[in-house]
Structure formats: C-alpha cells, structure tokens
Amino acid sequence: MKFNKQKSPQAEKEFGGTLGATCIPVFLPLTVLYLLCVCRSPAASVLQWPPVLPPTAQLWDPLAPVLILGWMALQSFFYLLPMGKVSEGMVLKDGSRLKYPINGFHALCVTAVLLTLSLWLGMPLGYLFELLLPLAVCAIGVSFLLSLYLYICSFWAPHHALAQGGNTGNPLYDFFMGRELNPRIGSFDLKYFCELRPGLIGWVVINLGMLMKEVELRDSASLAMILVNSFQLLYVADALWNEEAVLTTMDIVHDGFGFMLVFGDLAWVPFTYSLQAAFLVVHPQSLSLLGATAIVTLNGAGYYIFRKSNSQKNQFRRDPTHPSVANLETIATATGKRLLVSGWWGLVRHPNYLGDLLMALAWSLPCGFNHLLPYFYVVYFTILLIHREARDERHCRAKYGLAWDSYCRRVPYRIFPYIY
Ligand code: NDP
C-alpha cells in the first residue's frame, strides 16, 4: 500500500488546536494519577496545598503490566469469540460498510462468570485498591504506545480511510486527534474494541475490587458502596447491551482513533470513573434509607431519560417507519435525512446528555457532602458534554444548514430545559 501523507482540505482544529494537543496528553495523565492519590489520602482534598504526591515506589508494581496486558488479551479473546450477531456500521466514504461483532454484553457475562469463579477460589480482588496507581501508570503507558502505533500505521492507510479531523499535517495534533477513522488488524477493529470493552468492563471490575476491599476492612459492604457499584454496573451493562448503538456515535462515525480516544477509553474511564468507589474505601459514609431512596429515584429518572431518548433516535435513524417513531413530527433536511422535532428530541436538543448528567449526580451523592472529590465526575462530565454538544452542533450545522437552524428555533434549549 502507498505511503499516505495527504492532508484533509477542511482542517479546522478542535480541543485548543496544537497547544491543546500538546498540553492535554501531559496534563490529563497527571490528573488521573493526582486524583487517585488524593482519593486515598485522609483529607481527600483536591484543593490541598502542597498537593498530595505519591512516592515513586507507589507508582510501580511488576504485577501491574501483567494484569493490564492480560486483561487486554482476555477481552480481545472474548471479542473474537463467535458469540452474538454481526452488524454493519454506517456507510463509509468509499461506499463500503464495515462489519462489527455485537458481543460486548456476552464479554461482560463471561467476565462475570470468570470473576465469580476466581473469587470463589480465593482471588484477592480487594488488592486492586493497592494496585490502582501502578495499574493507571501502565494503562497510560499502553495508551501512548497504542496511539503511536496508530499514528505510524495511518500513513499506510488509503486516503478514504482517513478521518476528517486528524489530518492537518501537524504531527502533534494528528497524533492527538487520530488520522485513521477505523484502524483494523485484519477484521479486529481497534477503535470499536477499545470504545466499550477493556475500559468499561475494567471500570466495573475495579469498582468490585473496591467493594471487596471494603468488606476486608469492615466485614461488610456499605449501602453507599453498593449503590455506587449497582448504578455504574447498570450503566456499563446498558452500554454493552445496546452496543450496536455505538456504531452511529460521533466517536465511531466521525473521530479518528488517536490519543484522545485511546487514552479516554483505556485510562481515563476506568481510573477516574471508579473514583467514588475508591473514595468510599477510605472515607466510609453512612446513608439513611430515605436518602438512599431519593438517590435511587434520581438515578432511575436519569436512566429512563437517557435510555428512552437514545433508543428513540437510534430507532428513528435505523428505521424511520417503525411504529414507535413513525408518528413523531420531523423536519426534512437537504441530505435526505430528517430531524426529530417532537418526542424526546423536541424537549431539548440533547435529552440523552440530560439523563446522563442526572445519573452522574446520583453516583456522587452516596459519597456525602463533605468532599469535592466524589463530585469530580459530575463536574468534569458536565464540561465534557457541554463541549461535546457544541462540537456536535457544529457538525450538524455543517451537515444540515438551514434545516438545523429551524430545528434550533423549534427546540431552543440544548441540554437543560429552560436553563441551557
Ligand atoms: P448522540 O447520540 O447525542 O448523537 C448526536 C447525533 O444525533 C447528531 O450528530 C445527529 O447525527 C443526530 N441527531 C441530533 N439531533 C437529532 C434529531 N433531532 N433527530 C434525529 N437525529 C438527531 O451523540 P453522542 O455520541 O455524543 O452520545 C451518545 C450517548 O453516549 C449519549 O447518551 C451520551 O450521554 C453518552 N456519552 C457518554 C460518555 C461517557 O463518558 N459516559 C461520553 C460521551 C457520550 P445524524 O443526524 O448524522 O444521525
């Protein structure tokens, strides 16, 4: 295959351009390590000065690379097993459609069976608590290596396989954004695999490890820990159950596979999304039954909005004549695709983000109100989704032009009804 150095004609830079692409890969990995240190410290204060820094000995454990690489290999093996159906992705620039195995939920179930067996055989899963920092260091290392590999390999990809955003010719920016849209080794799709498997399933395994650690320390799991574990397990199981929907998301359809997604999938998600569980190991919280009921209700409401709105759009995009969406009001666009202006997508322009944010709040509340750290996720996620909404808005305006403007007039609020 030819060496491909072609640049994208439309090279508008995102994430702060070259400066952002240089600083983020330094700043975010350090943030992961810092947050892990803070959450295990007695004060658990993110604003503490001087900041809590770990002794270098705490950053490394020879078991960590074995676990990280073993975990990636195990999940790759599950991905390759002939379980579940095979689905086609969206139409690519060359008119072809890639095939994807829809077996993420199967992988979660097989992992659950293996874990149960290992726990029964006496595996000390609570030891993950001690290993969090070295595991995060290794996951960050793997993210850099994989991103470098993807960047180098992308020069051998055909032009039509390149993503629109990561081909500016600036190596730092392109390394960060990702040059190739769907890098594969044979039929193994690296982006699709990383998107929902090792990081997401890893996150709930880490959570379970924190619960086991709590049982070791205090003989039983607290209600707060059980809630955090259950809510987040529901979220991960839902994502994997609806794995096919990921094929229509911005990450798969639009973004190249570079450091931004690799690091997000393999290091950021498992190690910062599990902060609440890790926090609870060192800072136990007591929760009243009334408080727990209120939090469960909030999570349930968020989940309902999140699931219903995502399913409505996916159903509409896959089959607009389906009875569940056929009666919804829509507007036509010049591309031939229509936009929903009633139902969930008539409430706000991103009802799925609204539901996701309500759940994020419900995951933090079991950790009480004395520390900021457990609220890191909800604060970060609000910023992420506001930024993501703005990116999506730009793409949609470019795609749909005037029709998008009239949708915005019909549905003026972006995420929070009557607020934003
Ligand atoms: P969305 O599922 O929100 O999809 C946005 C796309 O939907 C648009 O580009 C457009 O694509 C289509 N669309 C927008 N408005 C309409 C409309 N009115 N009618 C029909 N189609 C419309 O994108 P995301 O990938 O951002 O989010 C997917 C889910 O993942 C969300 O629930 C989000 O909360 C969650 N998420 C979670 C993260 C986490 O870390 N936990 C991170 C990021 C997302 P087109 O018209 O081309 O179909």
XYZ file of C-alpha atoms and ligand atoms in Angstrom:
468
model
C 0.000 0.000 0.000
C 1.091 3.568 -0.774
C 2.522 5.872 1.941
C -0.288 8.378 2.570
C 0.678 11.874 3.741
C -2.419 13.512 2.322
C -3.974 16.331 4.372
C -7.648 16.940 4.843
C -8.846 20.003 2.901
C -11.045 21.065 5.824
C -8.624 21.254 8.713
C -10.351 23.302 11.414
C -8.632 22.431 14.691
C -10.520 21.395 17.836
C -9.533 20.934 21.521
C -7.434 24.115 21.522
C -5.506 23.185 18.354
C -1.796 22.386 18.580
C -1.447 23.888 22.065
C -4.308 21.736 23.372
C -2.963 18.652 21.619
C 0.452 19.237 23.246
C -0.765 20.037 26.761
C -3.673 17.588 27.150
C -1.553 14.396 26.774
C 0.668 15.685 29.616
C -1.978 17.232 31.811
C -4.689 14.523 31.757
C -2.467 11.523 32.653
C -1.040 13.557 35.564
C -4.625 14.430 36.589
C -5.555 10.717 36.714
C -2.594 9.941 38.994
C -3.217 13.002 41.139
C -6.909 12.195 41.655
C -6.085 8.612 42.599
C -3.585 9.848 45.199
C -6.000 12.415 46.618
C -8.891 9.984 46.895
C -6.800 7.615 49.034
C -5.406 10.375 51.267
C -7.096 11.011 54.650
C -8.127 14.584 53.764
C -9.192 13.705 50.184
C -8.951 17.378 49.360
C -8.407 18.341 45.733
C -7.518 21.867 46.806
C -4.883 20.801 49.357
C -1.557 22.683 49.147
C 1.101 21.400 48.704
C -0.632 18.740 46.578
C -0.511 15.072 47.577
C 2.192 13.386 45.544
C 2.917 9.647 45.682
C 6.406 8.337 46.438
C 7.777 6.911 43.157
C 7.783 3.404 44.689
C 3.967 3.555 44.820
C 3.755 4.149 41.072
C 5.208 0.834 40.032
C 4.419 -2.802 40.668
C 5.607 -5.602 38.356
C 2.155 -7.179 38.631
C 0.517 -4.148 37.001
C 1.747 -4.613 33.384
C 0.931 -8.326 33.631
C -2.627 -7.506 34.702
C -3.157 -4.740 32.124
C -1.794 -6.754 29.187
C -3.529 -9.946 30.391
C -6.806 -8.027 30.665
C -6.460 -6.578 27.144
C -5.631 -10.053 25.799
C -8.600 -11.641 27.602
C -11.065 -9.045 26.309
C -9.589 -9.342 22.775
C -10.153 -13.088 23.006
C -13.817 -12.557 24.004
C -14.201 -10.072 21.126
C -13.013 -12.720 18.678
C -15.270 -15.498 20.025
C -18.150 -16.278 17.648
C -20.838 -15.080 20.111
C -23.713 -12.713 19.254
C -24.632 -11.238 15.914
C -22.556 -9.301 13.404
C -23.758 -5.825 12.456
C -22.799 -3.356 9.745
C -21.557 0.151 10.513
C -22.527 3.350 8.701
C -21.652 3.767 5.018
C -18.027 4.906 4.617
C -16.570 7.398 2.122
C -15.815 4.635 -0.392
C -19.411 3.331 -0.151
C -18.469 0.211 1.863
C -19.736 -0.765 5.326
C -17.570 -2.468 7.953
C -18.785 -5.457 9.952
C -18.690 -5.439 13.773
C -19.288 -8.275 16.258
C -22.066 -7.305 18.700
C -20.834 -9.418 21.595
C -19.841 -6.871 24.259
C -22.624 -7.953 26.596
C -21.553 -11.573 26.150
C -17.998 -10.493 27.072
C -19.356 -8.841 30.247
C -21.253 -12.020 31.207
C -18.285 -14.321 30.567
C -16.089 -11.925 32.568
C -18.655 -12.023 35.420
C -18.616 -15.845 35.430
C -14.794 -15.917 35.460
C -14.688 -13.354 38.279
C -17.219 -15.264 40.380
C -15.187 -18.428 39.908
C -11.928 -16.662 40.776
C -13.458 -15.081 43.901
C -14.771 -18.466 44.941
C -11.248 -19.854 44.509
C -9.991 -17.080 46.816
C -8.625 -14.459 44.405
C -7.869 -11.328 46.492
C -9.741 -8.823 44.263
C -9.553 -6.208 47.043
C -5.799 -5.985 46.302
C -6.785 -3.846 43.273
C -7.059 -0.976 45.739
C -3.311 -1.164 46.475
C -2.574 -1.587 42.757
C -4.639 1.357 41.474
C -1.700 3.712 40.903
C 0.632 1.212 39.146
C -2.303 -0.035 37.039
C -3.125 3.530 35.991
C 0.549 4.173 35.142
C 0.568 1.072 32.905
C -2.749 1.949 31.253
C -1.362 5.420 30.471
C 1.811 3.816 29.047
C -0.271 1.461 26.879
C -2.332 4.454 25.660
C 0.792 6.300 24.496
C 2.237 3.207 22.790
C -1.022 2.301 21.051
C -1.542 5.905 19.882
C 1.986 5.976 18.473
C 1.395 2.686 16.673
C -1.902 4.026 15.244
C -0.265 7.266 14.130
C 2.554 5.457 12.329
C 0.266 2.839 10.718
C -2.117 5.542 9.475
C 0.442 6.589 6.850
C -0.195 3.295 5.072
C -3.993 3.673 5.121
C -5.784 4.617 1.891
C -6.981 8.234 1.691
C -10.666 7.320 2.004
C -9.918 5.592 5.353
C -8.660 8.800 6.985
C -10.770 10.834 9.432
C -11.721 14.365 8.547
C -10.317 15.986 11.662
C -6.904 14.426 12.319
C -5.101 15.092 9.047
C -3.727 18.586 9.319
C -0.092 17.609 8.726
C 0.800 18.763 12.259
C 2.186 15.591 13.912
C 1.258 16.556 17.489
C -2.303 17.473 16.597
C -2.801 14.466 14.319
C -1.330 12.098 16.945
C -3.846 13.518 19.418
C -6.936 13.523 17.177
C -6.135 10.328 15.246
C -5.539 10.164 11.496
C -7.312 6.950 10.634
C -11.072 6.548 11.145
C -11.369 2.780 11.629
C -7.915 1.234 12.119
C -8.046 -2.552 11.998
C -5.749 -5.547 12.278
C -7.449 -7.941 9.888
C -11.096 -7.850 10.951
C -10.222 -6.710 14.509
C -11.464 -3.127 14.828
C -9.201 -1.373 17.340
C -11.415 1.678 17.973
C -14.637 -0.272 18.357
C -12.901 -2.755 20.675
C -11.394 -0.063 22.919
C -14.566 2.042 22.975
C -16.642 -0.281 25.191
C -14.647 -3.349 26.250
C -11.373 -3.138 28.241
C -12.053 0.257 29.854
C -15.753 -0.040 30.541
C -15.680 -3.624 31.828
C -12.417 -2.760 33.634
C -14.230 0.079 35.413
C -16.823 -2.228 36.984
C -14.148 -4.769 37.919
C -12.201 -2.008 39.704
C -15.444 -0.986 41.454
C -15.975 -4.567 42.593
C -12.380 -4.649 43.818
C -13.112 -1.557 45.954
C -16.209 -3.253 47.358
C -14.157 -6.346 48.253
C -11.563 -4.112 49.905
C -14.311 -2.528 51.993
C -15.530 -5.998 53.017
C -11.934 -6.898 54.018
C -11.621 -3.735 56.123
C -15.090 -3.555 57.682
C -16.559 -7.049 57.253
C -19.420 -5.871 55.050
C -20.125 -3.597 52.113
C -21.756 -0.252 52.922
C -25.022 0.875 51.356
C -23.178 3.770 49.684
C -20.674 1.353 48.090
C -23.465 -0.991 46.962
C -25.343 1.904 45.345
C -22.264 3.209 43.506
C -21.424 -0.318 42.294
C -25.013 -1.041 41.201
C -25.599 2.283 39.400
C -22.351 2.058 37.484
C -22.840 -1.625 36.672
C -26.273 -0.757 35.255
C -24.678 1.969 33.108
C -21.969 -0.345 31.760
C -24.365 -3.271 31.211
C -26.738 -0.921 29.368
C -23.936 0.377 27.127
C -22.906 -3.177 26.256
C -26.489 -4.428 25.845
C -27.039 -1.565 23.366
C -23.585 -1.928 21.851
C -24.901 -1.641 18.307
C -25.851 1.985 19.022
C -22.185 2.903 19.361
C -21.862 2.386 15.605
C -23.793 5.629 14.999
C -21.959 7.779 17.593
C -19.584 10.632 16.841
C -16.635 8.612 18.145
C -17.105 5.829 15.610
C -18.554 7.763 12.660
C -16.546 10.978 12.789
C -13.471 10.956 15.049
C -10.137 9.414 14.124
C -8.590 6.945 16.536
C -5.779 8.838 18.229
C -4.545 9.619 21.735
C -7.745 11.468 22.679
C -9.933 8.381 22.333
C -7.305 5.764 23.209
C -6.408 7.431 26.489
C -10.064 8.193 27.235
C -11.086 4.581 26.687
C -8.167 2.794 28.337
C -7.038 5.059 31.167
C -9.413 7.941 31.866
C -12.672 5.967 32.030
C -11.599 3.028 34.221
C -9.465 5.052 36.647
C -11.418 8.295 37.081
C -14.947 6.895 36.758
C -14.171 4.490 39.625
C -13.034 7.321 41.945
C -16.236 7.266 44.003
C -15.803 3.588 44.884
C -12.111 4.124 45.717
C -13.035 7.157 47.831
C -15.564 5.147 49.828
C -12.904 2.581 50.816
C -11.016 5.230 52.804
C -13.939 7.536 53.631
C -16.943 5.410 54.613
C -20.302 7.185 54.539
C -23.496 6.331 56.304
C -26.650 6.753 54.260
C -30.220 6.906 55.553
C -32.889 4.811 53.888
C -34.699 7.987 52.832
C -31.513 9.432 51.327
C -30.813 6.166 49.514
C -34.388 6.089 48.140
C -34.041 9.653 46.831
C -30.715 8.809 45.160
C -32.110 5.602 43.604
C -35.073 7.628 42.255
C -32.739 10.241 40.762
C -30.632 7.554 39.094
C -33.791 5.827 37.822
C -35.146 9.075 36.337
C -31.788 9.844 34.689
C -31.534 6.336 33.302
C -35.097 6.471 31.933
C -34.479 9.757 30.061
C -31.055 8.576 28.840
C -32.273 5.201 27.574
C -35.587 6.325 26.070
C -34.067 9.255 24.172
C -31.087 7.266 22.865
C -33.365 4.407 21.774
C -35.802 6.790 20.089
C -33.078 8.392 17.976
C -31.404 5.068 17.154
C -34.713 3.552 16.112
C -35.508 6.608 14.000
C -32.114 6.552 12.288
C -32.274 2.799 11.617
C -35.944 2.639 10.519
C -37.985 5.871 10.448
C -41.119 3.901 9.547
C -41.039 1.805 12.742
C -44.371 2.206 14.635
C -42.614 3.561 17.763
C -41.260 6.586 15.856
C -43.420 6.830 12.719
C -45.863 9.294 14.328
C -43.251 11.737 15.603
C -43.020 15.149 13.998
C -39.913 15.672 11.873
C -38.375 18.240 9.569
C -36.693 17.479 6.244
C -33.042 18.310 5.511
C -31.250 18.709 2.192
C -29.316 15.452 2.825
C -32.499 13.375 2.663
C -32.256 12.564 6.398
C -34.953 14.014 8.667
C -34.611 15.536 12.151
C -36.965 14.721 15.018
C -38.674 17.795 16.466
C -41.080 16.065 18.830
C -40.749 13.300 21.418
C -37.563 13.388 23.498
C -35.660 15.314 20.800
C -38.332 18.016 20.898
C -37.749 18.598 24.638
C -34.094 19.665 24.341
C -31.504 19.140 21.608
C -29.611 16.574 23.681
C -32.049 14.798 26.029
C -29.611 11.876 26.292
C -26.989 14.186 27.857
C -29.589 15.411 30.372
C -30.302 11.841 31.526
C -26.584 11.044 31.665
C -25.915 14.072 33.879
C -28.717 13.200 36.310
C -27.171 9.746 36.684
C -23.720 11.301 37.180
C -25.103 13.301 40.108
C -26.719 10.186 41.591
C -23.327 8.417 41.524
C -21.710 11.183 43.574
C -24.409 11.744 46.192
C -23.788 8.462 48.125
C -20.351 9.891 48.978
C -21.867 12.680 51.101
C -21.315 16.418 51.016
C -18.044 16.823 52.917
C -15.674 16.347 49.986
C -15.437 17.755 46.471
C -13.540 14.787 45.040
C -16.502 12.411 44.541
C -18.184 15.226 42.562
C -15.242 15.378 40.180
C -17.082 13.101 37.752
C -20.251 15.170 37.578
C -18.291 18.436 37.166
C -15.959 17.005 34.518
C -18.837 15.280 32.726
C -20.893 18.497 32.581
C -17.920 20.257 30.943
C -17.368 17.301 28.583
C -20.998 17.135 27.483
C -21.300 20.918 27.021
C -18.165 20.799 24.855
C -19.385 17.686 23.041
C -22.762 19.308 22.403
C -21.013 22.315 20.862
C -18.905 20.038 18.618
C -21.979 18.073 17.560
C -23.861 21.296 16.905
C -21.039 22.460 14.584
C -21.114 19.153 12.696
C -24.908 19.216 12.406
C -24.970 22.820 11.210
C -22.376 21.949 8.551
C -24.396 18.829 7.575
C -27.931 20.206 7.672
C -27.538 24.001 7.198
C -30.875 25.829 7.259
C -32.795 22.771 8.477
C -30.560 22.699 11.576
C -31.280 26.389 12.204
C -35.005 25.775 12.059
C -34.602 22.779 14.428
C -32.759 25.091 16.860
C -35.597 27.607 16.634
C -38.161 24.877 17.318
C -36.095 23.383 20.173
C -34.205 26.308 21.727
C -32.629 24.553 24.749
C -29.544 22.406 24.332
C -29.402 20.156 27.429
C -31.369 21.575 30.377
C -34.953 22.648 29.636
C -35.427 26.407 30.243
C -31.841 26.716 31.532
C -29.293 25.878 28.833
P -25.697 11.492 20.230
O -26.210 10.117 20.429
O -26.306 12.585 21.017
O -25.861 11.785 18.682
C -25.743 13.069 18.073
C -26.215 12.865 16.657
O -27.622 12.575 16.664
C -26.096 14.097 15.761
O -24.789 14.208 15.235
C -27.110 13.756 14.692
O -26.486 12.782 13.823
C -28.219 13.048 15.470
N -29.273 13.974 15.848
C -29.165 15.109 16.587
N -30.362 15.689 16.750
C -31.245 14.898 16.122
C -32.644 14.964 15.928
N -33.377 15.974 16.403
N -33.243 13.991 15.216
C -32.528 12.949 14.727
N -31.192 12.842 14.861
C -30.570 13.806 15.552
O -24.135 11.511 20.358
P -23.055 11.112 21.396
O -22.157 10.137 20.751
O -22.435 12.390 21.885
O -23.801 10.422 22.655
C -24.262 9.088 22.722
C -24.527 8.719 24.173
O -23.284 8.471 24.835
C -25.197 9.831 24.973
O -26.189 9.275 25.784
C -24.099 10.419 25.816
O -24.627 10.932 27.026
C -23.215 9.202 26.029
N -21.815 9.560 26.251
C -21.234 9.109 27.409
C -19.917 9.395 27.676
C -19.292 8.916 28.937
O -18.092 9.098 29.097
N -20.027 8.345 29.870
C -19.083 10.166 26.737
C -19.803 10.585 25.557
C -21.115 10.275 25.335
P -27.129 12.293 12.414
O -28.155 13.311 12.039
O -25.972 12.234 11.479
O -27.723 10.957 12.710
